[in-house]
Each structure stands twice: as C-alpha cells, then as structure tokens.
PDB file of C-alpha atoms and ligand atoms in Angstrom:
ATOM      1  CA  MET A   1      96.412 100.424 121.508  1.00 47.00           C
ATOM      2  CA  PRO A   2      95.406  97.339 123.528  1.00 49.00           C
ATOM      3  CA  LEU A   3      95.610  94.200 121.418  1.00 62.00           C
ATOM      4  CA  ASN A   4      93.556  91.138 122.143  1.00 68.00           C
ATOM      5  CA  ILE A   5      95.470  88.339 120.443  1.00 74.00           C
ATOM      6  CA  ASN A   6      94.000  84.878 120.763  1.00 73.00           C
ATOM      7  CA  GLY A   7      93.944  81.610 118.824  1.00 70.00           C
ATOM      8  CA  GLN A   8      91.526  83.018 116.250  1.00 86.00           C
ATOM      9  CA  THR A   9      93.449  86.186 115.517  1.00 94.00           C
ATOM     10  CA  ASN A  10      94.177  86.675 111.830  1.00 97.00           C
ATOM     11  CA  LEU A  11      97.805  87.676 111.442  1.00 98.00           C
ATOM     12  CA  VAL A  12      99.204  89.992 108.764  1.00 98.00           C
ATOM     13  CA  GLY A  13     102.940  90.688 108.641  1.00 97.00           C
ATOM     14  CA  LEU A  14     105.129  93.442 107.239  1.00 98.00           C
ATOM     15  CA  ILE A  15     108.275  91.988 105.684  1.00 98.00           C
ATOM     16  CA  GLY A  16     111.086  94.462 105.023  1.00 98.00           C
ATOM     17  CA  TYR A  17     114.541  95.417 106.246  1.00 97.00           C
ATOM     18  CA  PRO A  18     114.798  97.688 108.155  1.00 94.00           C
ATOM     19  CA  ILE A  19     111.184  98.533 109.062  1.00 94.00           C
ATOM     20  CA  GLU A  20     111.365 100.429 112.371  1.00 91.00           C
ATOM     21  CA  HIS A  21     110.036 103.637 110.823  1.00 88.00           C
ATOM     22  CA  SER A  22     107.096 102.104 108.967  1.00 95.00           C
ATOM     23  CA  LEU A  23     103.675 103.707 109.404  1.00 97.00           C
ATOM     24  CA  SER A  24     101.864 100.570 108.213  1.00 98.00           C
ATOM     25  CA  PRO A  25     101.491  98.735 111.567  1.00 98.00           C
ATOM     26  CA  ALA A  26      99.744 101.752 113.143  1.00 98.00           C
ATOM     27  CA  MET A  27      97.673 102.361 110.028  1.00 98.00           C
ATOM     28  CA  HIS A  28      96.403  98.778 109.688  1.00 98.00           C
ATOM     29  CA  ASN A  29      95.935  98.037 113.391  1.00 98.00           C
ATOM     30  CA  SER A  30      93.839 101.223 113.717  1.00 98.00           C
ATOM     31  CA  ALA A  31      91.771 100.140 110.712  1.00 98.00           C
ATOM     32  CA  PHE A  32      91.224  96.629 112.130  1.00 98.00           C
ATOM     33  CA  ALA A  33      90.167  98.151 115.463  1.00 98.00           C
ATOM     34  CA  ALA A  34      87.812 100.639 113.779  1.00 98.00           C
ATOM     35  CA  LEU A  35      85.934  97.762 112.104  1.00 98.00           C
ATOM     36  CA  ASN A  36      86.185  95.489 115.142  1.00 97.00           C
ATOM     37  CA  LEU A  37      88.079  92.855 113.156  1.00 97.00           C
ATOM     38  CA  ASN A  38      90.080  90.204 114.964  1.00 97.00           C
ATOM     39  CA  PHE A  39      93.205  90.919 112.915  1.00 98.00           C
ATOM     40  CA  CYS A  40      96.691  91.957 113.997  1.00 98.00           C
ATOM     41  CA  TYR A  41      99.459  93.492 111.837  1.00 98.00           C
ATOM     42  CA  VAL A  42     102.974  92.685 112.993  1.00 98.00           C
ATOM     43  CA  PRO A  43     106.332  94.074 111.817  1.00 98.00           C
ATOM     44  CA  LEU A  44     108.661  91.269 110.682  1.00 98.00           C
ATOM     45  CA  PRO A  45     112.192  92.526 109.956  1.00 98.00           C
ATOM     46  CA  VAL A  46     113.725  89.969 107.579  1.00 98.00           C
ATOM     47  CA  PRO A  47     117.275  90.292 106.172  1.00 98.00           C
ATOM     48  CA  PRO A  48     117.632  89.462 102.448  1.00 98.00           C
ATOM     49  CA  GLU A  49     119.314  86.089 103.019  1.00 98.00           C
ATOM     50  CA  ARG A  50     116.324  84.842 105.031  1.00 98.00           C
ATOM     51  CA  LEU A  51     113.555  86.054 102.707  1.00 98.00           C
ATOM     52  CA  GLY A  52     112.718  82.592 101.299  1.00 98.00           C
ATOM     53  CA  GLU A  53     112.410  81.044 104.759  1.00 98.00           C
ATOM     54  CA  ALA A  54     110.239  83.937 105.945  1.00 98.00           C
ATOM     55  CA  ILE A  55     107.842  83.734 103.001  1.00 98.00           C
ATOM     56  CA  THR A  56     107.445  79.970 103.318  1.00 96.00           C
ATOM     57  CA  GLY A  57     106.923  80.482 107.036  1.00 97.00           C
ATOM     58  CA  LEU A  58     103.886  82.717 106.436  1.00 97.00           C
ATOM     59  CA  ARG A  59     101.989  79.688 105.198  1.00 96.00           C
ATOM     60  CA  ALA A  60     103.209  77.397 107.998  1.00 95.00           C
ATOM     61  CA  LEU A  61     102.318  79.988 110.641  1.00 96.00           C
ATOM     62  CA  GLY A  62      98.806  80.534 109.262  1.00 95.00           C
ATOM     63  CA  PHE A  63      99.195  84.206 108.307  1.00 98.00           C
ATOM     64  CA  VAL A  64      96.338  85.545 106.159  1.00 98.00           C
ATOM     65  CA  GLY A  65      98.708  87.839 104.312  1.00 98.00           C
ATOM     66  CA  ALA A  66     101.572  90.302 104.413  1.00 98.00           C
ATOM     67  CA  ASN A  67     102.948  93.502 103.036  1.00 98.00           C
ATOM     68  CA  VAL A  68     106.361  93.445 101.417  1.00 98.00           C
ATOM     69  CA  THR A  69     108.589  96.481 101.397  1.00 96.00           C
ATOM     70  CA  VAL A  70     112.156  97.607 100.625  1.00 94.00           C
ATOM     71  CA  PRO A  71     114.392  95.752  99.762  1.00 95.00           C
ATOM     72  CA  HIS A  72     112.274  92.659  99.027  1.00 97.00           C
ATOM     73  CA  LYS A  73     109.554  93.807  96.598  1.00 96.00           C
ATOM     74  CA  GLU A  74     111.196  92.269  93.527  1.00 96.00           C
ATOM     75  CA  ALA A  75     113.044  89.309  95.066  1.00 97.00           C
ATOM     76  CA  VAL A  76     109.897  88.035  96.799  1.00 98.00           C
ATOM     77  CA  MET A  77     108.279  87.119  93.476  1.00 98.00           C
ATOM     78  CA  SER A  78     110.305  83.928  93.126  1.00 97.00           C
ATOM     79  CA  TYR A  79     108.903  82.532  96.411  1.00 98.00           C
ATOM     80  CA  LEU A  80     105.203  82.961  95.573  1.00 98.00           C
ATOM     81  CA  ASP A  81     102.791  80.463  93.971  1.00 98.00           C
ATOM     82  CA  GLU A  82     101.043  83.058  91.794  1.00 98.00           C
ATOM     83  CA  VAL A  83     101.152  86.760  91.005  1.00 98.00           C
ATOM     84  CA  THR A  84      98.398  88.796  89.340  1.00 98.00           C
ATOM     85  CA  PRO A  85      99.016  89.875  85.720  1.00 97.00           C
ATOM     86  CA  GLU A  86      99.555  93.539  86.670  1.00 96.00           C
ATOM     87  CA  THR A  87     102.014  92.511  89.378  1.00 98.00           C
ATOM     88  CA  GLN A  88     103.907  90.450  86.796  1.00 97.00           C
ATOM     89  CA  ALA A  89     104.044  93.469  84.466  1.00 96.00           C
ATOM     90  CA  ILE A  90     105.193  95.830  87.209  1.00 97.00           C
ATOM     91  CA  GLY A  91     107.715  93.277  88.483  1.00 97.00           C
ATOM     92  CA  ALA A  92     107.227  94.126  92.160  1.00 97.00           C
ATOM     93  CA  VAL A  93     104.989  92.769  94.921  1.00 98.00           C
ATOM     94  CA  ASN A  94     103.867  94.875  97.885  1.00 98.00           C
ATOM     95  CA  ALA A  95     101.089  92.636  99.235  1.00 98.00           C
ATOM     96  CA  ILE A  96     100.671  88.877  99.675  1.00 98.00           C
ATOM     97  CA  VAL A  97      97.423  87.038 100.283  1.00 98.00           C
ATOM     98  CA  VAL A  98      97.479  83.450 101.591  1.00 98.00           C
ATOM     99  CA  ARG A  99      94.464  81.801  99.994  1.00 96.00           C
ATOM    100  CA  GLU A 100      93.750  78.053 100.180  1.00 93.00           C
ATOM    101  CA  ASP A 101      97.355  77.533 101.250  1.00 91.00           C
ATOM    102  CA  LYS A 102      98.644  79.405  98.185  1.00 97.00           C
ATOM    103  CA  LEU A 103     100.810  82.519  98.370  1.00 98.00           C
ATOM    104  CA  ILE A 104      99.469  85.080  95.901  1.00 98.00           C
ATOM    105  CA  GLY A 105     101.379  88.277  95.103  1.00 98.00           C
ATOM    106  CA  TYR A 106      99.695  91.607  94.418  1.00 98.00           C
ATOM    107  CA  ASN A 107     100.842  95.101  93.612  1.00 98.00           C
ATOM    108  CA  THR A 108      98.525  97.701  95.153  1.00 98.00           C
ATOM    109  CA  ASP A 109     101.015 100.595  94.791  1.00 98.00           C
ATOM    110  CA  TRP A 110      99.711 101.460  91.325  1.00 98.00           C
ATOM    111  CA  GLN A 111      96.111 101.643  92.563  1.00 97.00           C
ATOM    112  CA  GLY A 112      97.269 103.690  95.552  1.00 98.00           C
ATOM    113  CA  PHE A 113      98.991 106.136  93.224  1.00 98.00           C
ATOM    114  CA  LEU A 114      95.960 106.505  90.915  1.00 98.00           C
ATOM    115  CA  THR A 115      93.547 107.050  93.809  1.00 98.00           C
ATOM    116  CA  ALA A 116      95.851 109.583  95.485  1.00 98.00           C
ATOM    117  CA  LEU A 117      96.363 111.402  92.167  1.00 98.00           C
ATOM    118  CA  SER A 118      92.627 111.657  91.661  1.00 98.00           C
ATOM    119  CA  GLU A 119      92.153 112.731  95.307  1.00 98.00           C
ATOM    120  CA  GLY A 120      94.735 115.464  94.557  1.00 97.00           C
ATOM    121  CA  GLY A 121      92.460 116.661  91.745  1.00 97.00           C
ATOM    122  CA  PHE A 122      94.629 115.595  88.782  1.00 98.00           C
ATOM    123  CA  ASP A 123      93.120 113.720  85.825  1.00 98.00           C
ATOM    124  CA  PRO A 124      95.970 112.139  83.813  1.00 97.00           C
ATOM    125  CA  GLN A 125      93.906 111.521  80.656  1.00 96.00           C
ATOM    126  CA  GLY A 126      95.738 112.956  77.629  1.00 96.00           C
ATOM    127  CA  LYS A 127      98.437 114.602  79.776  1.00 98.00           C
ATOM    128  CA  ARG A 128     102.239 114.787  79.534  1.00 98.00           C
ATOM    129  CA  VAL A 129     104.042 113.388  82.553  1.00 98.00           C
ATOM    130  CA  VAL A 130     107.705 113.321  83.621  1.00 98.00           C
ATOM    131  CA  VAL A 131     108.622 110.509  86.017  1.00 98.00           C
ATOM    132  CA  LEU A 132     111.878 110.724  87.996  1.00 98.00           C
ATOM    133  CA  GLY A 133     113.385 107.298  88.760  1.00 98.00           C
ATOM    134  CA  ALA A 134     112.970 103.875  87.189  1.00 97.00           C
ATOM    135  CA  GLY A 135     112.840 101.463  90.162  1.00 95.00           C
ATOM    136  CA  GLY A 136     109.910  99.420  91.468  1.00 94.00           C
ATOM    137  CA  ALA A 137     107.923 102.493  92.546  1.00 96.00           C
ATOM    138  CA  ALA A 138     108.385 104.125  89.134  1.00 97.00           C
ATOM    139  CA  ARG A 139     107.164 100.958  87.428  1.00 97.00           C
ATOM    140  CA  ALA A 140     103.963 101.018  89.515  1.00 98.00           C
ATOM    141  CA  VAL A 141     103.472 104.731  88.694  1.00 98.00           C
ATOM    142  CA  VAL A 142     104.011 104.281  84.951  1.00 98.00           C
ATOM    143  CA  TYR A 143     101.681 101.256  84.970  1.00 98.00           C
ATOM    144  CA  ALA A 144      99.014 103.371  86.686  1.00 97.00           C
ATOM    145  CA  LEU A 145      99.438 106.347  84.332  1.00 97.00           C
ATOM    146  CA  ALA A 146      99.351 104.090  81.288  1.00 96.00           C
ATOM    147  CA  GLN A 147      95.752 103.168  82.160  1.00 91.00           C
ATOM    148  CA  ALA A 148      94.991 106.625  80.761  1.00 91.00           C
ATOM    149  CA  ARG A 149      96.215 107.831  77.362  1.00 88.00           C
ATOM    150  CA  VAL A 150      99.350 109.659  78.475  1.00 96.00           C
ATOM    151  CA  GLN A 151     102.766 110.727  77.254  1.00 98.00           C
ATOM    152  CA  VAL A 152     105.359 109.695  79.815  1.00 98.00           C
ATOM    153  CA  THR A 153     109.061 110.543  79.875  1.00 98.00           C
ATOM    154  CA  VAL A 154     111.072 108.562  82.406  1.00 98.00           C
ATOM    155  CA  LEU A 155     114.267 110.282  83.575  1.00 98.00           C
ATOM    156  CA  ASN A 156     116.751 108.132  85.463  1.00 98.00           C
ATOM    157  CA  ARG A 157     120.287 108.490  86.809  1.00 98.00           C
ATOM    158  CA  THR A 158     121.072 105.068  85.306  1.00 98.00           C
ATOM    159  CA  PRO A 159     119.650 105.423  81.771  1.00 98.00           C
ATOM    160  CA  ALA A 160     119.641 101.653  81.043  1.00 98.00           C
ATOM    161  CA  ARG A 161     117.102 101.078  83.805  1.00 97.00           C
ATOM    162  CA  ALA A 162     114.720 103.668  82.359  1.00 98.00           C
ATOM    163  CA  GLN A 163     115.187 102.130  78.898  1.00 98.00           C
ATOM    164  CA  ALA A 164     114.278  98.696  80.280  1.00 97.00           C
ATOM    165  CA  LEU A 165     111.120 100.117  81.871  1.00 97.00           C
ATOM    166  CA  VAL A 166     110.022 101.694  78.581  1.00 98.00           C
ATOM    167  CA  GLN A 167     110.840  98.532  76.608  1.00 97.00           C
ATOM    168  CA  ASP A 168     108.799  96.398  79.015  1.00 97.00           C
ATOM    169  CA  PHE A 169     105.727  98.653  79.062  1.00 97.00           C
ATOM    170  CA  SER A 170     105.535  99.984  75.477  1.00 97.00           C
ATOM    171  CA  PRO A 171     104.094  96.742  73.994  1.00 97.00           C
ATOM    172  CA  LEU A 172     101.489  96.558  76.797  1.00 96.00           C
ATOM    173  CA  PHE A 173     100.244 100.113  76.259  1.00 96.00           C
ATOM    174  CA  PRO A 174     100.327 100.935  72.536  1.00 94.00           C
ATOM    175  CA  ARG A 175      98.076 104.011  73.056  1.00 93.00           C
ATOM    176  CA  CYS A 176     100.673 105.656  75.298  1.00 96.00           C
ATOM    177  CA  SER A 177     103.900 107.297  74.318  1.00 97.00           C
ATOM    178  CA  LEU A 178     106.690 106.155  76.655  1.00 98.00           C
ATOM    179  CA  VAL A 179     110.194 107.585  76.358  1.00 98.00           C
ATOM    180  CA  SER A 180     113.329 107.298  78.495  1.00 98.00           C
ATOM    181  CA  LEU A 181     116.163 109.790  78.938  1.00 98.00           C
ATOM    182  CA  PRO A 182     119.087 110.266  81.330  1.00 98.00           C
ATOM    183  CA  PHE A 183     118.199 112.344  84.405  1.00 98.00           C
ATOM    184  CA  THR A 184     120.177 115.604  84.060  1.00 98.00           C
ATOM    185  CA  PRO A 185     119.296 119.232  84.856  1.00 98.00           C
ATOM    186  CA  GLN A 186     118.983 119.815  81.087  1.00 98.00           C
ATOM    187  CA  THR A 187     116.583 116.933  80.390  1.00 98.00           C
ATOM    188  CA  LEU A 188     114.569 117.899  83.463  1.00 98.00           C
ATOM    189  CA  GLU A 189     114.242 121.507  82.279  1.00 98.00           C
ATOM    190  CA  VAL A 190     113.345 120.630  78.682  1.00 98.00           C
ATOM    191  CA  GLN A 191     110.926 117.809  79.526  1.00 98.00           C
ATOM    192  CA  THR A 192     109.040 119.648  82.254  1.00 98.00           C
ATOM    193  CA  ALA A 193     108.629 122.795  80.129  1.00 97.00           C
ATOM    194  CA  GLU A 194     105.865 121.041  78.155  1.00 95.00           C
ATOM    195  CA  ALA A 195     104.624 118.643  80.865  1.00 98.00           C
ATOM    196  CA  HIS A 196     101.557 118.810  83.128  1.00 98.00           C
ATOM    197  CA  LEU A 197     102.738 116.499  85.911  1.00 98.00           C
ATOM    198  CA  LEU A 198     106.109 115.701  87.514  1.00 98.00           C
ATOM    199  CA  VAL A 199     106.294 112.551  89.671  1.00 98.00           C
ATOM    200  CA  ASN A 200     109.260 111.932  91.963  1.00 98.00           C
ATOM    201  CA  THR A 201     109.723 108.225  92.658  1.00 98.00           C
ATOM    202  CA  THR A 202     113.345 108.565  93.853  1.00 98.00           C
ATOM    203  CA  PRO A 203     114.091 108.670  97.590  1.00 96.00           C
ATOM    204  CA  VAL A 204     115.782 112.086  97.244  1.00 98.00           C
ATOM    205  CA  GLY A 205     114.459 114.406  99.979  1.00 98.00           C
ATOM    206  CA  MET A 206     113.379 111.600 102.295  1.00 96.00           C
ATOM    207  CA  TRP A 207     114.061 111.922 106.015  1.00 95.00           C
ATOM    208  CA  PRO A 208     116.793 112.403 107.259  1.00 94.00           C
ATOM    209  CA  GLU A 209     118.064 114.028 104.009  1.00 97.00           C
ATOM    210  CA  VAL A 210     115.310 116.647 104.172  1.00 97.00           C
ATOM    211  CA  ASP A 211     117.404 119.453 102.647  1.00 98.00           C
ATOM    212  CA  GLN A 212     117.782 117.581  99.335  1.00 98.00           C
ATOM    213  CA  SER A 213     115.599 117.758  96.269  1.00 98.00           C
ATOM    214  CA  PRO A 214     115.707 116.170  92.811  1.00 98.00           C
ATOM    215  CA  TRP A 215     114.979 119.686  91.455  1.00 98.00           C
ATOM    216  CA  PRO A 216     118.295 121.635  91.096  1.00 98.00           C
ATOM    217  CA  GLU A 217     118.612 124.778  93.240  1.00 96.00           C
ATOM    218  CA  ASP A 218     119.611 126.964  90.265  1.00 97.00           C
ATOM    219  CA  LEU A 219     116.736 125.956  87.978  1.00 98.00           C
ATOM    220  CA  ALA A 220     113.534 128.001  88.132  1.00 97.00           C
ATOM    221  CA  PHE A 221     110.560 125.821  89.008  1.00 98.00           C
ATOM    222  CA  PRO A 222     107.780 125.963  86.395  1.00 97.00           C
ATOM    223  CA  GLY A 223     104.633 127.307  88.023  1.00 97.00           C
ATOM    224  CA  HIS A 224     102.350 125.416  85.613  1.00 97.00           C
ATOM    225  CA  LEU A 225     103.447 121.930  86.800  1.00 98.00           C
ATOM    226  CA  THR A 226     101.603 119.713  89.258  1.00 98.00           C
ATOM    227  CA  VAL A 227     104.122 117.766  91.377  1.00 98.00           C
ATOM    228  CA  PHE A 228     103.471 114.396  92.998  1.00 98.00           C
ATOM    229  CA  ASP A 229     106.237 113.408  95.419  1.00 98.00           C
ATOM    230  CA  LEU A 230     106.055 109.757  96.514  1.00 98.00           C
ATOM    231  CA  VAL A 231     108.189 110.659  99.543  1.00 97.00           C
ATOM    232  CA  TYR A 232     105.849 111.024 102.548  1.00 96.00           C
ATOM    233  CA  ASN A 233     108.362 111.659 105.303  1.00 95.00           C
ATOM    234  CA  PRO A 234     108.578 114.640 105.706  1.00 95.00           C
ATOM    235  CA  GLY A 235     104.975 115.472 104.775  1.00 94.00           C
ATOM    236  CA  GLU A 236     106.194 118.496 102.841  1.00 97.00           C
ATOM    237  CA  THR A 237     109.479 117.703 101.084  1.00 98.00           C
ATOM    238  CA  LYS A 238     111.895 120.290  99.748  1.00 98.00           C
ATOM    239  CA  LEU A 239     110.585 119.508  96.225  1.00 98.00           C
ATOM    240  CA  LEU A 240     107.033 120.325  97.357  1.00 98.00           C
ATOM    241  CA  ARG A 241     108.286 123.540  99.002  1.00 98.00           C
ATOM    242  CA  GLN A 242     110.016 124.538  95.733  1.00 98.00           C
ATOM    243  CA  ALA A 243     106.754 123.860  93.883  1.00 98.00           C
ATOM    244  CA  ARG A 244     104.687 125.842  96.392  1.00 98.00           C
ATOM    245  CA  ALA A 245     107.098 128.812  96.212  1.00 98.00           C
ATOM    246  CA  ALA A 246     106.628 128.869  92.415  1.00 98.00           C
ATOM    247  CA  GLY A 247     102.831 128.752  92.729  1.00 98.00           C
ATOM    248  CA  ALA A 248     102.702 125.135  91.489  1.00 98.00           C
ATOM    249  CA  LYS A 249     100.381 122.516  92.923  1.00 97.00           C
ATOM    250  CA  GLY A 250     101.950 119.771  95.043  1.00 98.00           C
ATOM    251  CA  ILE A 251     100.696 116.367  96.203  1.00 98.00           C
ATOM    252  CA  GLY A 252     102.585 114.535  98.980  1.00 98.00           C
ATOM    253  CA  GLY A 253     103.132 110.773  99.209  1.00 98.00           C
ATOM    254  CA  LEU A 254     100.953 110.033 102.247  1.00 98.00           C
ATOM    255  CA  GLY A 255      97.819 109.523 100.136  1.00 98.00           C
ATOM    256  CA  MET A 256      99.508 106.841  98.033  1.00 98.00           C
ATOM    257  CA  LEU A 257     100.729 105.084 101.184  1.00 98.00           C
ATOM    258  CA  VAL A 258      97.223 105.111 102.653  1.00 98.00           C
ATOM    259  CA  HIS A 259      95.493 103.982  99.458  1.00 98.00           C
ATOM    260  CA  GLN A 260      97.931 101.144  98.676  1.00 98.00           C
ATOM    261  CA  GLY A 261      97.306 100.061 102.274  1.00 98.00           C
ATOM    262  CA  ALA A 262      93.537 100.360 101.861  1.00 98.00           C
ATOM    263  CA  ALA A 263      93.615  98.156  98.748  1.00 98.00           C
ATOM    264  CA  ALA A 264      95.673  95.516 100.602  1.00 98.00           C
ATOM    265  CA  PHE A 265      93.370  95.750 103.644  1.00 98.00           C
ATOM    266  CA  GLU A 266      90.403  94.959 101.398  1.00 98.00           C
ATOM    267  CA  LEU A 267      92.199  91.921  99.938  1.00 98.00           C
ATOM    268  CA  TRP A 268      92.943  90.496 103.402  1.00 98.00           C
ATOM    269  CA  THR A 269      89.656  91.267 105.136  1.00 98.00           C
ATOM    270  CA  GLY A 270      87.055  91.479 102.349  1.00 98.00           C
ATOM    271  CA  GLU A 271      85.821  94.680 104.082  1.00 98.00           C
ATOM    272  CA  LYS A 272      85.852  98.251 102.791  1.00 98.00           C
ATOM    273  CA  ALA A 273      88.880  99.993 104.274  1.00 98.00           C
ATOM    274  CA  PRO A 274      88.248 102.880 106.713  1.00 98.00           C
ATOM    275  CA  VAL A 275      90.417 105.317 104.773  1.00 98.00           C
ATOM    276  CA  GLU A 276      89.922 108.274 107.154  1.00 98.00           C
ATOM    277  CA  THR A 277      91.059 106.177 110.135  1.00 98.00           C
ATOM    278  CA  MET A 278      94.103 105.063 108.143  1.00 98.00           C
ATOM    279  CA  TYR A 279      94.990 108.664 107.231  1.00 98.00           C
ATOM    280  CA  GLU A 280      94.707 109.749 110.855  1.00 98.00           C
ATOM    281  CA  ALA A 281      96.833 106.857 112.181  1.00 98.00           C
ATOM    282  CA  ALA A 282      99.516 107.352 109.504  1.00 98.00           C
ATOM    283  CA  SER A 283      99.678 111.144 110.086  1.00 96.00           C
ATOM    284  CA  ARG A 284      99.811 110.706 113.871  1.00 96.00           C
ATOM    285  CA  THR A 285     102.674 108.191 113.605  1.00 95.00           C
ATOM    286  CA  LEU A 286     104.529 110.378 111.119  1.00 92.00           C
ATOM    287  CA  ARG A 287     104.464 113.397 113.441  1.00 83.00           C
ATOM    288  CA  ARG A 288     105.685 111.413 116.444  1.00 79.00           C
TER     289      ARG A 288
HETATM  290  P1  LIG B 301     111.871 101.837  94.712  1.00 89.60           P
HETATM  291  O1  LIG B 301     111.386 100.422  94.846  1.00 89.60           O
HETATM  292  O2  LIG B 301     111.454 102.724  95.854  1.00 89.60           O
HETATM  293  O3  LIG B 301     111.561 102.413  93.391  1.00 89.60           O
HETATM  294  P2  LIG B 301     114.578 101.368  93.841  1.00 89.60           P
HETATM  295  O4  LIG B 301     114.132 100.213  92.989  1.00 89.60           O
HETATM  296  O5  LIG B 301     115.827 101.237  94.646  1.00 89.60           O
HETATM  297  O6  LIG B 301     113.457 101.772  94.888  1.00 89.60           O
HETATM  298  O7  LIG B 301     114.690 102.645  92.876  1.00 89.60           O
HETATM  299  C1  LIG B 301     115.106 103.892  93.339  1.00 89.60           C
HETATM  300  C2  LIG B 301     115.137 104.867  92.159  1.00 89.60           C
HETATM  301  O8  LIG B 301     115.581 106.133  92.638  1.00 89.60           O
HETATM  302  C3  LIG B 301     116.083 104.472  91.041  1.00 89.60           C
HETATM  303  O9  LIG B 301     115.557 104.929  89.815  1.00 89.60           O
HETATM  304  C4  LIG B 301     117.344 105.258  91.404  1.00 89.60           C
HETATM  305  O10 LIG B 301     118.180 105.551  90.305  1.00 89.60           O
HETATM  306  P3  LIG B 301     119.253 104.451  89.741  1.00 89.60           P
HETATM  307  O11 LIG B 301     118.456 103.500  88.901  1.00 89.60           O
HETATM  308  O12 LIG B 301     120.215 105.261  88.980  1.00 89.60           O
HETATM  309  O13 LIG B 301     119.846 103.819  90.986  1.00 89.60           O
HETATM  310  C5  LIG B 301     116.752 106.529  91.922  1.00 89.60           C
HETATM  311  N1  LIG B 301     117.653 107.253  92.829  1.00 89.60           N
HETATM  312  C6  LIG B 301     118.051 106.847  94.053  1.00 89.60           C
HETATM  313  N2  LIG B 301     118.868 107.772  94.608  1.00 89.60           N
HETATM  314  C7  LIG B 301     118.984 108.773  93.686  1.00 89.60           C
HETATM  315  C8  LIG B 301     119.681 110.016  93.652  1.00 89.60           C
HETATM  316  N3  LIG B 301     120.433 110.428  94.688  1.00 89.60           N
HETATM  317  N4  LIG B 301     119.559 110.785  92.554  1.00 89.60           N
HETATM  318  C9  LIG B 301     118.801 110.387  91.512  1.00 89.60           C
HETATM  319  N5  LIG B 301     118.130 109.221  91.472  1.00 89.60           N
HETATM  320  C10 LIG B 301     118.208 108.432  92.557  1.00 89.60           C
END
C-alpha cells in the first residue's frame, strides 16, 4: 500500500516484542486508507528493558497513540499518566492515547471479546462459562462476561493465578459467581458438562504448534458447548476442529482481534471504524 507520510501525518505505533507476525499494521493502515485519514501505523519492536524509554518517547515524538502487545501489556501501566477504571481492574493495557500531552491507557480487548461473542450469536446473560487460562487475556474476558449475570469457572495450570483473578473480580461483580480451579482433564470434563460456553485464552494451539489443543485427545467433546478460541492463527485451531467434529459451535479469535482494533481506532481518530475493511485486511495478512 503506498503511504504518503508528511509532517502532518498522525503516527500510531505497535509496541511489542517480537511483533513481526502482527496483523495490526495491515488492519489499521487499511482502515486509515479506507477513510482517507492522514494516519500511519508503524510496528515498533521494543525489548522489555527499553519499554520505559519507548513509552516516554511516544510523547516526545508526537505520536497520537499506540497499541501495546505481548509481553508489555501489564508492565506498561507504570509508565502511563492515567488508565481508565476498567483498565485498572483488568490490569492490562492494549491501547494508549496521547491526549493533551498525557499518556492514557485503555483496555479494548474486553470490548472486542464482547462484540465478537455477540457477532458469533452467543448471549452470555445468565449462562455458565468455563475460561481456560488466567493471564491478561483471561482477565479481559472475565471482565467482559461479568457485565452480564454469569457463572464463570476459571481453570488455570497455575491455580494461584486463577485464585488471584477471582479474588480481584468478585468484589467488583457481586451478581456473578466466579470460581477458580486447577486446569486438569478432570476439572475440564466436570465443569464443561454443565456449561454453555468454553473460552480458551491460553496460547495452546497457536501457530506453529497447530497440532496442540487444550482439550485432551481422549476426552469426548461435549456437543452442547459453544467454544470461543482467542487464538486466531490458524483461523481454525485444533480446538475448533474438535468442537466442529462433535457438532459444537465454534468462534475463532479473529473477530476479537478486529473489534479490539476497531475500538482503539475510534479512540485515536474519533471516526467510526470500517470493520469490514479491517476484517478483510487481517484475513488477507493471516493467509499470506
Ligand atoms: P495473555 O496476556 O495472552 O493472557 P499470559 O499473561 O502469559 O498471556 O497468560 C497465558 C495464560 O495461558 C496463562 O494462564 C498460562 O498459564 P500459567 O498461569 O500456568 O502460566 C496459560 N498457558 C500458557 N501455556 C499453557 C499450556 N501449555 N497449558 C496450559 N495453560 C497454558
């Protein structure tokens, strides 16, 4: 895509490490072009020890904002002037807006998840949900689900991390039932037997480990479950294939990626995001 960068170009950066495989530059630059906005989205690989310098530099360089990705989503919070209340609760930032020389941290992952879930035809109100993983992505997912009256069980390999998540969120959402358990084949089987939705927030099954799944090979997949896999590369993960083979409904992670991006796009530009353009650009880059 030809870029016309001049003195008035509004710059947005992607801060992560590594970031070569990110779909976000293609997705956002296509969206800027579709709306004829003089914005440019640039990948900025930043190793952990230089994160503070990089964040301060955004202001000095006149960036209008940035996305923040693995491994900086939590650490970045200490370098910002403000974070929104939901970002504080989630404990992870994925978008920064530079406003009146202040660095403001946002989390748009939770909105991205809710929009993608609804686009997938699932209404979480009153439902039972099993969430696999207890990292930053899981916190955004549980925060999103807790907007509805839900029963959530968080299963995690490291049980203490799931316990911490539940302890942090329970006082904020007294209408929801939040429980944590160790992630084992037994807890997975028992908890999903009664659940409506299974959400995978772990990276298991992500390219290049495409033959892996958080669902054990020797456990029958319950056909009644809807599965949301946050992994978007590959588009259909082994977990989604297992679900499909059992007649269960599956939702891939691309929608959440696009919708968290759309929410950030709207913060930076003040314009409605061209979601279809973003889907097309992300899918095209993924297939490449
Ligand atoms: P993110 O910001 O994407 O959530 P993260 O904070 O590193 O990334 O969290 C990754 C989550 O996936 C964690 O819950 C992790 O479990 P631990 O807390 O035990 O580390 C989980 N995870 C990663 N690899 C896993 C694996 N092979 N099996 C099960 N869980 C895994």
